[in-house]
Amino acid sequence: MAFAAAMDQHGDTKELLARYDKLAPVVQALGPQPGHISHYCLETDYGIRVVNIYETEDQLRAAYDRPAFRDVLKQGGMEYHDPTVMRVHNYRHL
């Protein structure tokens, strides 16, 4: 069963998106994570929300628990927050 993780960043949306755009390639350079299905960065009224979907909850938690991942966020000025984890009932890529 797939699981989604949502992590919110509160602040100025444009500023957060600029940080995200700088951090995304650095996170990608850490290499693909087992079971990673999809990734989304969404604009919100309060900042941004980043959502990742993994094949299993264990794979999701392992990806978010990586010290290298957390270090990249910190160095890029993004706070690490424990993500909201949800079971995925259905997903499709069109």
PDB file of C-alpha atoms in Angstrom:
ATOM      1  CA  MET A   1       0.000   0.000   0.000  1.00  0.00           C
ATOM      2  CA  ALA A   2       1.332   3.431  -0.952  1.00  0.00           C
ATOM      3  CA  PHE A   3       1.859   6.258   1.525  1.00  0.00           C
ATOM      4  CA  ALA A   4       2.052  10.036   1.067  1.00  0.00           C
ATOM      5  CA  ALA A   5       4.071  12.475   3.147  1.00  0.00           C
ATOM      6  CA  ALA A   6       3.153  16.162   3.217  1.00  0.00           C
ATOM      7  CA  MET A   7       5.529  18.742   4.668  1.00  0.00           C
ATOM      8  CA  ASP A   8       4.451  22.374   4.948  1.00  0.00           C
ATOM      9  CA  GLN A   9       6.679  25.434   4.961  1.00  0.00           C
ATOM     10  CA  HIS A  10       5.105  28.650   6.210  1.00  0.00           C
ATOM     11  CA  GLY A  11       6.197  32.049   4.963  1.00  0.00           C
ATOM     12  CA  ASP A  12       6.350  34.115   1.794  1.00  0.00           C
ATOM     13  CA  THR A  13       5.425  31.763  -1.037  1.00  0.00           C
ATOM     14  CA  LYS A  14       7.746  33.378  -3.605  1.00  0.00           C
ATOM     15  CA  GLU A  15      10.705  33.257  -1.225  1.00  0.00           C
ATOM     16  CA  LEU A  16      10.018  29.646  -0.282  1.00  0.00           C
ATOM     17  CA  LEU A  17       9.680  28.629  -3.929  1.00  0.00           C
ATOM     18  CA  ALA A  18      13.043  30.260  -4.687  1.00  0.00           C
ATOM     19  CA  ARG A  19      14.636  28.252  -1.855  1.00  0.00           C
ATOM     20  CA  TYR A  20      12.889  25.098  -3.041  1.00  0.00           C
ATOM     21  CA  ASP A  21      14.196  25.643  -6.593  1.00  0.00           C
ATOM     22  CA  LYS A  22      17.760  25.846  -5.244  1.00  0.00           C
ATOM     23  CA  LEU A  23      17.360  22.834  -2.951  1.00  0.00           C
ATOM     24  CA  ALA A  24      15.543  20.476  -5.321  1.00  0.00           C
ATOM     25  CA  PRO A  25      18.623  19.660  -7.460  1.00  0.00           C
ATOM     26  CA  VAL A  26      20.725  19.124  -4.326  1.00  0.00           C
ATOM     27  CA  VAL A  27      18.168  16.686  -2.895  1.00  0.00           C
ATOM     28  CA  GLN A  28      17.958  14.917  -6.268  1.00  0.00           C
ATOM     29  CA  ALA A  29      21.750  14.586  -6.296  1.00  0.00           C
ATOM     30  CA  LEU A  30      21.479  12.496  -3.111  1.00  0.00           C
ATOM     31  CA  GLY A  31      20.127   9.783  -5.396  1.00  0.00           C
ATOM     32  CA  PRO A  32      16.818   8.061  -5.965  1.00  0.00           C
ATOM     33  CA  GLN A  33      15.123   6.619  -2.915  1.00  0.00           C
ATOM     34  CA  PRO A  34      13.684   3.100  -2.887  1.00  0.00           C
ATOM     35  CA  GLY A  35       9.957   3.072  -3.529  1.00  0.00           C
ATOM     36  CA  HIS A  36       9.666   6.760  -4.444  1.00  0.00           C
ATOM     37  CA  ILE A  37       6.684   7.092  -6.774  1.00  0.00           C
ATOM     38  CA  SER A  38       6.089  10.816  -7.154  1.00  0.00           C
ATOM     39  CA  HIS A  39       6.958  14.295  -5.882  1.00  0.00           C
ATOM     40  CA  TYR A  40       4.955  17.529  -5.877  1.00  0.00           C
ATOM     41  CA  CYS A  41       5.645  21.065  -4.695  1.00  0.00           C
ATOM     42  CA  LEU A  42       2.426  23.021  -4.225  1.00  0.00           C
ATOM     43  CA  GLU A  43       1.799  26.712  -3.619  1.00  0.00           C
ATOM     44  CA  THR A  44      -0.479  27.421  -0.660  1.00  0.00           C
ATOM     45  CA  ASP A  45      -2.002  30.491   1.000  1.00  0.00           C
ATOM     46  CA  TYR A  46       0.559  30.113   3.804  1.00  0.00           C
ATOM     47  CA  GLY A  47       3.683  29.148   1.810  1.00  0.00           C
ATOM     48  CA  ILE A  48       4.330  25.783   0.152  1.00  0.00           C
ATOM     49  CA  ARG A  49       3.507  22.121   0.670  1.00  0.00           C
ATOM     50  CA  VAL A  50       5.822  19.369  -0.560  1.00  0.00           C
ATOM     51  CA  VAL A  51       4.252  15.948  -1.070  1.00  0.00           C
ATOM     52  CA  ASN A  52       6.023  12.678  -1.808  1.00  0.00           C
ATOM     53  CA  ILE A  53       4.442   9.294  -2.438  1.00  0.00           C
ATOM     54  CA  TYR A  54       6.257   6.050  -1.647  1.00  0.00           C
ATOM     55  CA  GLU A  55       5.350   2.408  -2.154  1.00  0.00           C
ATOM     56  CA  THR A  56       5.521   1.654   1.594  1.00  0.00           C
ATOM     57  CA  GLU A  57       5.487   3.576   4.852  1.00  0.00           C
ATOM     58  CA  ASP A  58       8.887   2.132   5.796  1.00  0.00           C
ATOM     59  CA  GLN A  59      10.428   3.476   2.576  1.00  0.00           C
ATOM     60  CA  LEU A  60       8.838   6.868   3.182  1.00  0.00           C
ATOM     61  CA  ARG A  61      10.104   7.119   6.752  1.00  0.00           C
ATOM     62  CA  ALA A  62      13.597   5.971   5.743  1.00  0.00           C
ATOM     63  CA  ALA A  63      13.783   8.709   3.097  1.00  0.00           C
ATOM     64  CA  TYR A  64      12.720  11.446   5.517  1.00  0.00           C
ATOM     65  CA  ASP A  65      14.988  10.152   8.299  1.00  0.00           C
ATOM     66  CA  ARG A  66      18.187  10.437   6.228  1.00  0.00           C
ATOM     67  CA  PRO A  67      20.631  12.821   7.921  1.00  0.00           C
ATOM     68  CA  ALA A  68      21.836  14.009   4.493  1.00  0.00           C
ATOM     69  CA  PHE A  69      18.280  15.016   3.525  1.00  0.00           C
ATOM     70  CA  ARG A  70      17.756  16.936   6.744  1.00  0.00           C
ATOM     71  CA  ASP A  71      21.168  18.625   6.383  1.00  0.00           C
ATOM     72  CA  VAL A  72      20.320  19.817   2.867  1.00  0.00           C
ATOM     73  CA  LEU A  73      17.084  21.370   4.117  1.00  0.00           C
ATOM     74  CA  LYS A  74      18.841  23.101   6.992  1.00  0.00           C
ATOM     75  CA  GLN A  75      21.670  24.424   4.808  1.00  0.00           C
ATOM     76  CA  GLY A  76      19.095  25.742   2.327  1.00  0.00           C
ATOM     77  CA  GLY A  77      17.120  27.606   4.969  1.00  0.00           C
ATOM     78  CA  MET A  78      14.167  25.220   5.128  1.00  0.00           C
ATOM     79  CA  GLU A  79      12.966  23.869   8.444  1.00  0.00           C
ATOM     80  CA  TYR A  80      12.487  20.134   8.789  1.00  0.00           C
ATOM     81  CA  HIS A  81       9.057  19.253  10.113  1.00  0.00           C
ATOM     82  CA  ASP A  82       7.857  15.726  10.645  1.00  0.00           C
ATOM     83  CA  PRO A  83       5.645  15.150   7.621  1.00  0.00           C
ATOM     84  CA  THR A  84       1.982  14.344   7.834  1.00  0.00           C
ATOM     85  CA  VAL A  85       1.824  10.720   6.667  1.00  0.00           C
ATOM     86  CA  MET A  86      -1.309   9.386   4.985  1.00  0.00           C
ATOM     87  CA  ARG A  87      -2.272   6.086   3.390  1.00  0.00           C
ATOM     88  CA  VAL A  88      -2.973   6.463  -0.326  1.00  0.00           C
ATOM     89  CA  HIS A  89      -6.195   4.877  -1.485  1.00  0.00           C
ATOM     90  CA  ASN A  90      -5.498   5.381  -5.192  1.00  0.00           C
ATOM     91  CA  TYR A  91      -3.078   7.193  -7.473  1.00  0.00           C
ATOM     92  CA  ARG A  92      -2.703   7.469 -11.240  1.00  0.00           C
ATOM     93  CA  HIS A  93      -0.190   9.056 -13.551  1.00  0.00           C
ATOM     94  CA  LEU A  94      -1.838  10.286 -16.721  1.00  0.00           C
TER      95      LEU A  94
END
